[in-house]
XYZ file of C-alpha atoms in Angstrom:
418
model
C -6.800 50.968 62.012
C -10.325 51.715 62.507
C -9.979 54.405 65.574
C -7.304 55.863 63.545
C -9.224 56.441 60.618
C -11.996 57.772 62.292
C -9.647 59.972 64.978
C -8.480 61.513 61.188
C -11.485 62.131 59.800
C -12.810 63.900 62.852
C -9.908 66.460 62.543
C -10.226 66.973 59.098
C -14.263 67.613 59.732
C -13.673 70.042 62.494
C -10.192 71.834 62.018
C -10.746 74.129 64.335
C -10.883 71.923 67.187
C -8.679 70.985 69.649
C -7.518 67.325 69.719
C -8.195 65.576 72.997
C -7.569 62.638 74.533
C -11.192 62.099 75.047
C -13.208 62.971 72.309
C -17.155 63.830 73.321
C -18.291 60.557 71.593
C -15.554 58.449 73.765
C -17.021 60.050 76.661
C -20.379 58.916 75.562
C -19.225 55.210 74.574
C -17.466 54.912 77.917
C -20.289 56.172 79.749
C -22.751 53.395 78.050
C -20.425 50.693 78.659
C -20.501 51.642 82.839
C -23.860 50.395 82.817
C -22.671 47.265 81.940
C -21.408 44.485 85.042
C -19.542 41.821 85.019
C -17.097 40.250 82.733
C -18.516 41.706 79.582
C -18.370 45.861 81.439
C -14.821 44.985 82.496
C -13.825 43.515 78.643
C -15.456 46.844 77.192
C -14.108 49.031 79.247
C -10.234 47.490 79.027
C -11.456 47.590 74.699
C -12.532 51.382 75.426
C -8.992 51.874 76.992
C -7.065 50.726 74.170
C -8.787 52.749 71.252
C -8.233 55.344 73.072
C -4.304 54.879 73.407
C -4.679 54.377 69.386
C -6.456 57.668 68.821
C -3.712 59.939 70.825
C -0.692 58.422 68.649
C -2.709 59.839 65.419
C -2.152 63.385 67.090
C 0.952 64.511 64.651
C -1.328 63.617 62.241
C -4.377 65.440 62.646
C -2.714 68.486 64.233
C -1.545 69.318 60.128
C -4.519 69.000 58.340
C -3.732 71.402 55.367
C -0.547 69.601 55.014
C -2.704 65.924 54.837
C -4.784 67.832 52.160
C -1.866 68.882 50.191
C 0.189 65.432 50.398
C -2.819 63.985 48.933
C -3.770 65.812 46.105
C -0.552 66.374 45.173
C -0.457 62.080 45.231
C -3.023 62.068 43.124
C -2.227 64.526 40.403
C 0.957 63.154 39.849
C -0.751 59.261 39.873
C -2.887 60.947 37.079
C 0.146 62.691 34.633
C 1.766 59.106 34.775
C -1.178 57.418 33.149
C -0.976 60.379 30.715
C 2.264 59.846 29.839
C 3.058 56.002 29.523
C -0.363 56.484 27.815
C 1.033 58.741 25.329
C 4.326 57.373 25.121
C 3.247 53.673 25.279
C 0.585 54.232 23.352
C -1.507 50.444 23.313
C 1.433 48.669 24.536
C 0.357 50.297 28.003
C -3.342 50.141 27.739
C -4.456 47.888 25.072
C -8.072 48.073 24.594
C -8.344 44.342 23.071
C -9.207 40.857 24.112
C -5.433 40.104 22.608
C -3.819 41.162 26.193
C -6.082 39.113 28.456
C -5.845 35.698 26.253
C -2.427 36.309 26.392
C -2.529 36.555 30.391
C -5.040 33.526 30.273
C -2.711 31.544 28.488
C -5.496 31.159 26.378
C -5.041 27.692 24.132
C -7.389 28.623 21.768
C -5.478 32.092 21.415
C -2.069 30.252 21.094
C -3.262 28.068 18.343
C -4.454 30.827 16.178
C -1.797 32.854 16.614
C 0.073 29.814 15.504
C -2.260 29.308 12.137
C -1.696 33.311 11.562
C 1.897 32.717 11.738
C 2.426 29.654 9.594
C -0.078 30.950 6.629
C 2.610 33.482 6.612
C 5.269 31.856 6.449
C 3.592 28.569 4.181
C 1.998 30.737 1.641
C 3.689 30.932 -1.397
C 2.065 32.753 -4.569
C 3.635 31.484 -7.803
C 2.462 35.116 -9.355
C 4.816 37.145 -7.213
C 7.866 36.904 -9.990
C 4.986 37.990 -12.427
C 3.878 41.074 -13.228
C 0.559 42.324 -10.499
C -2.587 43.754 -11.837
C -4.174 45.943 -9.825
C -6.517 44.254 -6.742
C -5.969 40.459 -8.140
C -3.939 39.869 -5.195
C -5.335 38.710 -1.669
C -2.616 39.147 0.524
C -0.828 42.259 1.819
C 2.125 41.991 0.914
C 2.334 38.308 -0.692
C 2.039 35.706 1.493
C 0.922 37.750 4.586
C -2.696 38.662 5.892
C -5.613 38.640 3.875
C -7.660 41.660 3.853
C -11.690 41.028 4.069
C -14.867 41.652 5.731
C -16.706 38.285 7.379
C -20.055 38.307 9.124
C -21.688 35.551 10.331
C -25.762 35.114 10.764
C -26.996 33.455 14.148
C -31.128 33.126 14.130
C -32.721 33.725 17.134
C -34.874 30.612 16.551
C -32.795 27.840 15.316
C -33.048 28.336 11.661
C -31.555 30.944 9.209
C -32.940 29.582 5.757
C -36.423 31.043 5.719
C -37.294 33.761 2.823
C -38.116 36.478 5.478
C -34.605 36.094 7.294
C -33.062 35.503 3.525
C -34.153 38.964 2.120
C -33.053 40.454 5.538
C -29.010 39.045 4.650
C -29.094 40.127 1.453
C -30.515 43.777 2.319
C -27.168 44.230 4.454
C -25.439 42.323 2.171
C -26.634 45.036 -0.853
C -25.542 48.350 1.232
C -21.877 46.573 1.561
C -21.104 45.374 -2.436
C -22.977 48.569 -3.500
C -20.826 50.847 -1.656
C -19.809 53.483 -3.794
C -15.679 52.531 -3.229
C -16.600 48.800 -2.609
C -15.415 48.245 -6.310
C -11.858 50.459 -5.538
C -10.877 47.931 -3.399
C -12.649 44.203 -4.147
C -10.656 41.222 -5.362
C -11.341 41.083 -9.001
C -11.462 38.379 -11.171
C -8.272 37.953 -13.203
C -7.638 40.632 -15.826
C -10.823 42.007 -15.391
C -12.314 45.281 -13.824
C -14.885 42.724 -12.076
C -15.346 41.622 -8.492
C -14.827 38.822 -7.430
C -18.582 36.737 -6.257
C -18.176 37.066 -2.445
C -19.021 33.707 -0.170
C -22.535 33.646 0.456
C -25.536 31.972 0.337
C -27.627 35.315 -0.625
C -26.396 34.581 -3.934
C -28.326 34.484 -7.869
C -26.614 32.498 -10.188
C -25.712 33.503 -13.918
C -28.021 30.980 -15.233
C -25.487 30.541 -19.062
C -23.152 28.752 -16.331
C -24.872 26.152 -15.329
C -22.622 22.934 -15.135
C -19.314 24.985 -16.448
C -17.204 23.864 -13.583
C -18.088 20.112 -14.435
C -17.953 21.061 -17.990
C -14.257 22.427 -17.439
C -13.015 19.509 -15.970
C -15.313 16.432 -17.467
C -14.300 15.311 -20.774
C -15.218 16.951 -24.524
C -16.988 17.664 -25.429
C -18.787 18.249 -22.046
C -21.708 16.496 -20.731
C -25.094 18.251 -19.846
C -25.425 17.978 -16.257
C -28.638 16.994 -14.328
C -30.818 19.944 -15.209
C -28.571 22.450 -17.601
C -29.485 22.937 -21.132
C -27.879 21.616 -23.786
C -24.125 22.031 -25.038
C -23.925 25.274 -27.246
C -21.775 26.779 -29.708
C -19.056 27.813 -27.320
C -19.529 24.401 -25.290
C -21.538 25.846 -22.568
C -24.508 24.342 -20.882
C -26.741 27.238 -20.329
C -30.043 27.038 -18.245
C -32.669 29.018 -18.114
C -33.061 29.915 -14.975
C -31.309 29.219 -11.469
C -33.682 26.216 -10.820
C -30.660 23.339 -11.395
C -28.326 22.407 -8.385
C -25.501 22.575 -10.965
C -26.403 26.372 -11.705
C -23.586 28.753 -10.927
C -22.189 30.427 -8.745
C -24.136 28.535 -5.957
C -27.193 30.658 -3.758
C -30.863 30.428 -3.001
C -31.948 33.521 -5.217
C -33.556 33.213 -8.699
C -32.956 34.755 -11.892
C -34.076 34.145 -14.946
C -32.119 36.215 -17.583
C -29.080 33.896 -19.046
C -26.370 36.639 -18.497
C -27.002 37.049 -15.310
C -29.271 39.128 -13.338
C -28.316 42.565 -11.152
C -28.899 42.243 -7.589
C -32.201 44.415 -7.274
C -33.354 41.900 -9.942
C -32.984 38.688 -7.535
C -35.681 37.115 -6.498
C -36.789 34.034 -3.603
C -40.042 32.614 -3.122
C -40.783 29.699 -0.717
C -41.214 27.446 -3.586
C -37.970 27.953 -5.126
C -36.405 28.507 -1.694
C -37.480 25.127 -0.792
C -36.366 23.124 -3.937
C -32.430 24.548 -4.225
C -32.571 23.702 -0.177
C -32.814 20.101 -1.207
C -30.675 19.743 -3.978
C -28.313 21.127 -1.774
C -28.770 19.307 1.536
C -27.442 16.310 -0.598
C -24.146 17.169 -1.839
C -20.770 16.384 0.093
C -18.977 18.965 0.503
C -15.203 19.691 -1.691
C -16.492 16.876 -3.554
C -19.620 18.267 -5.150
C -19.413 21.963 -7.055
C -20.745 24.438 -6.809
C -22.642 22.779 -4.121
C -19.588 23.341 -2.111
C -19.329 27.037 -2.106
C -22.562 26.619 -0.509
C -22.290 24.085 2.164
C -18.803 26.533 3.428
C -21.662 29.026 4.405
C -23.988 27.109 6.501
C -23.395 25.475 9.596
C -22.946 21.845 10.262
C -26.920 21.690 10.955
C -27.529 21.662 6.934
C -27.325 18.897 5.498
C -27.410 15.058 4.451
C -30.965 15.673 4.134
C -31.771 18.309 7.051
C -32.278 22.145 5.353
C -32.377 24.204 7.887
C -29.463 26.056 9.229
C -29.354 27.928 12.727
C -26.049 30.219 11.157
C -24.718 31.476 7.995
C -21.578 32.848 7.063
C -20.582 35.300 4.559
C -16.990 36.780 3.350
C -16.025 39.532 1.050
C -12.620 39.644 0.027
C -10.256 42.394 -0.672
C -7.530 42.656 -3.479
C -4.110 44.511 -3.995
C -2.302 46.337 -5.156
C -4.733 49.002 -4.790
C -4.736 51.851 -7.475
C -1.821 54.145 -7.322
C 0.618 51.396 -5.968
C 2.625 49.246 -8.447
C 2.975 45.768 -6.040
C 1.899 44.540 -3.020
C 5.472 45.265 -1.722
C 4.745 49.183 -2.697
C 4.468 50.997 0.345
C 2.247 48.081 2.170
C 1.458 50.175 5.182
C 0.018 52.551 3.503
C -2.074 50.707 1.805
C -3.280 48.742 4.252
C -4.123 51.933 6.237
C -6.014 53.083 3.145
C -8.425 49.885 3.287
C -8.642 49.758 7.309
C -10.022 53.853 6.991
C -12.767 52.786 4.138
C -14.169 49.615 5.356
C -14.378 51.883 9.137
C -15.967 54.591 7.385
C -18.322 52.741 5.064
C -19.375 49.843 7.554
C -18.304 50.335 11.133
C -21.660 52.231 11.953
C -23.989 50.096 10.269
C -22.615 46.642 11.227
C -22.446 47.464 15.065
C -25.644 49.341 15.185
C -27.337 46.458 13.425
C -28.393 44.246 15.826
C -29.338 47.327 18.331
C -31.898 48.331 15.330
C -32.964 45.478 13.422
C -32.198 42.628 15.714
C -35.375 42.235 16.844
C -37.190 42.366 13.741
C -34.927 40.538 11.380
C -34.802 37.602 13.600
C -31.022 37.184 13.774
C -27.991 38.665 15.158
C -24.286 39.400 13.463
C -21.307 39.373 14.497
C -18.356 40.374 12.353
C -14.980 40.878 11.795
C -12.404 42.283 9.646
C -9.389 45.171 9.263
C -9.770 47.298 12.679
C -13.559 46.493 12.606
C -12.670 44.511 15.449
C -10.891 46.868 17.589
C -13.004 49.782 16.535
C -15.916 47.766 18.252
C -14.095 47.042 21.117
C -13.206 50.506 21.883
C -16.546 51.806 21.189
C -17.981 49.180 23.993
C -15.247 50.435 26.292
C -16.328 53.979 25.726
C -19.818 53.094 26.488
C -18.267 51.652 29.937
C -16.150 54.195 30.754
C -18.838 56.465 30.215
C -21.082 55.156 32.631
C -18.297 54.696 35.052
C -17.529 58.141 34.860
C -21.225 58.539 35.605
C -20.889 56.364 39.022
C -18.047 58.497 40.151
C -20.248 61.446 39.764
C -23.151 60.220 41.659
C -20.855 58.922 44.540
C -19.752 62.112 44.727
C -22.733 63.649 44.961
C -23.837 61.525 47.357
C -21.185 61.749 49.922
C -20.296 65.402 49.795
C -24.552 65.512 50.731
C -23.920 63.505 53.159
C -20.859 64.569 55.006
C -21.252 67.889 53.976
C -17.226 68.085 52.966
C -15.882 68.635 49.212
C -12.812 67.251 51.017
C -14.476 63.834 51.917
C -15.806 63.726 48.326
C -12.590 64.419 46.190
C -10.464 62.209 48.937
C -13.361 59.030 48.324
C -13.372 59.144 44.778
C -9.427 59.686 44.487
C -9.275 56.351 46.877
């Protein structure tokens, strides 16, 4: 294959001459190899012979070099509009820019069991509001019993522990530009016939200190019980607090406030102090046994606790509710609803979320990573264009470099068309 190749290329190089038998170079490598004796002149010689037989066969070939030109852009073109068009009519099916198509070709176990979970939450899930009557954005699911809709981003430090005040004022910064969105209340889950969002899971969190102990008190007997560090029972049979100091205050978090309704976020604050206190009471609880503790202990990882209170990651989730406004039901034109959430969390925190560790990695002393509507996929495609981009750079610097070298547009287009 090799003397052919070359016997080609020489054609192509120099079309206006004639093809020989004996090429100049030949002549040259044959007259080297004379000088040899022996066995090894007589092998190289009988070698010599043989290319040369090769190189007259490609003589059809080389004697049509427009026509070699033409065959193989004309190959190429037409290799190009049939990536355009099962691209267009395909669409993802053909080139799906996800991690879903390699798992799949993996066989991926881990990738088979989720699908599996996906599937039977579907089909498992049963909401015994569906018959009743839905307020707008107190439902989770899209429609009923299908996929939740919200944003999750998890914190990993870059030195082994996330609880520190520094990296804690950090998680709730991010965490501020998300709930205080301008449309973030348009499409929250809210509380049950209420305008109000739900508390999303995570530990940068103040507590309303007036409901200190109410989960216990709900559920304990009457009238309720002061629990360890709550005021004492009031009027309405609450056990306020007067600040977030108590492990029983709620909802769970390490930030302080000190106003019995409730504080707004730019009031929260954290000091090491304080930090270090609720760290404790916490570290202690078992978790889905102990409340509010619990909400807690779902956003650290296994690191924290029975004693230890330091975490290396953190994990925080904001959840989304339907039927958005406009739309009667979940069952109300689902698609385009869920297109309407997909377009708003992109637009409000595609940017910021997968710039973030590119900016403030360094400095905050933690990375994200996140996930939620196409958040995924839109950072996927974004890293592919990145790629691509720099690919398309190589091909141009190839090019370069071999039409320098060889002097031919012809080699060039033909290399990177290979």
């Amino acid at each position: 294959f090799g003397p052919n190749f070359v016997a080609v290329i020489l054609r192509l190089a120099h079309p206006g001459t004639a093809v020989v038998d004996r090429p100049v170079f030949v002549d040259q490598m044959t007259s080297d190899m004379s000088m040899q004796s022996g066995d090894e002149g007589r092998d190289a010689r009988t070698d010599s012979r043989e290319r040369l037989v090769r190189l007259g066969l490609m003589r059809r070939y080389t004697e049509k070099p427009s026509m070699m030109y033409l065959g193989a852009c004309c190959t190429h073109c037409c290799l190009f509009l049939l990536f355009v068009v099962l691209t267009a009519v395909a669409g993802t099916d053909f080139l799906n820019q996800t991690t879903e198509v390699a798992l799949h070709l993996w066989e991926n176990e881990w990738k088979v069991r989720g699908d599996a979970l996906t599937e039977g939450s579907k089909v498992c899930t049963y909401d015994l509001s569906t018959a009743a009557a839905q307020e707008q954005q107190e439902m989770a699911r899209l429609p009923v019993g299908h996929q939740e809709y919200n944003l999750q981003i998890v914190y990993n430090s870059n030195d082994g522990n996330m609880l520190t005040v520094d990296k804690l004022l950090k998680v709730k910064e991010l965490e501020d530009s998300i709930v205080n969105d301008p449309e973030y209340t348009s499409f929250c889950l809210r509380k049950s016939g209420t305008t109000e969002c739900k508390v999303p899971t995570t530990v940068a969190q103040a507590c309303v200190p007036s409901l200190c102990g109410a989960i216990q008190n709900a559920e304990g007997p009457q009238p309720p019980t002061p629990q360890l560090g709550c005021g004492p029972v009031n009027a309405l049979g609450l056990t306020p607090a007067t600040d977030c100091s108590p492990v029983k205050s709620a909802p769970a978090g390490v930030f302080q406030c000190t106003t019995p309704a409730g504080c707004s976020r730019d009031q929260w604050s954290i000091n090491q102090t304080f930090l270090d206190a609720k760290l404790e009471g916490y570290a202690g609880a078992k978790f889905a046994l102990d409340f509010p503790e619990t909400s807690l202990l779902g956003s650290v990882d296994s690191q924290f606790g029975a004693g230890d209170t330091t975490g290396s990651a953190l994990f925080s989730k904001f959840s989304f509710g339907f039927p958005l406004a406009g739309y009667e039901s979940t069952d109300d034109r689902p698609e385009e609803q869920k297109d309407k959430i997909h377009k708003w969390m992109g637009d409000a925190f595609f940017t910021k979320l997968e710039q973030y560790n590119t900016e403030h990695g360094d400095e905050s002393g933690f990375r994200i990573g996140y996930v939620g509507g196409d958040l995924t996929e839109m950072s996927i495609s974004a890293l592919l264009g990145g790629d691509f981009a720099l690919v398309g750079l190589a091909f141009f610097v190839v090019s370069a470099y071999v039409m320098a070298m060889t002097g031919s547009i012809f080699f060039s287009v033909m290399a990177m068309g290979q």
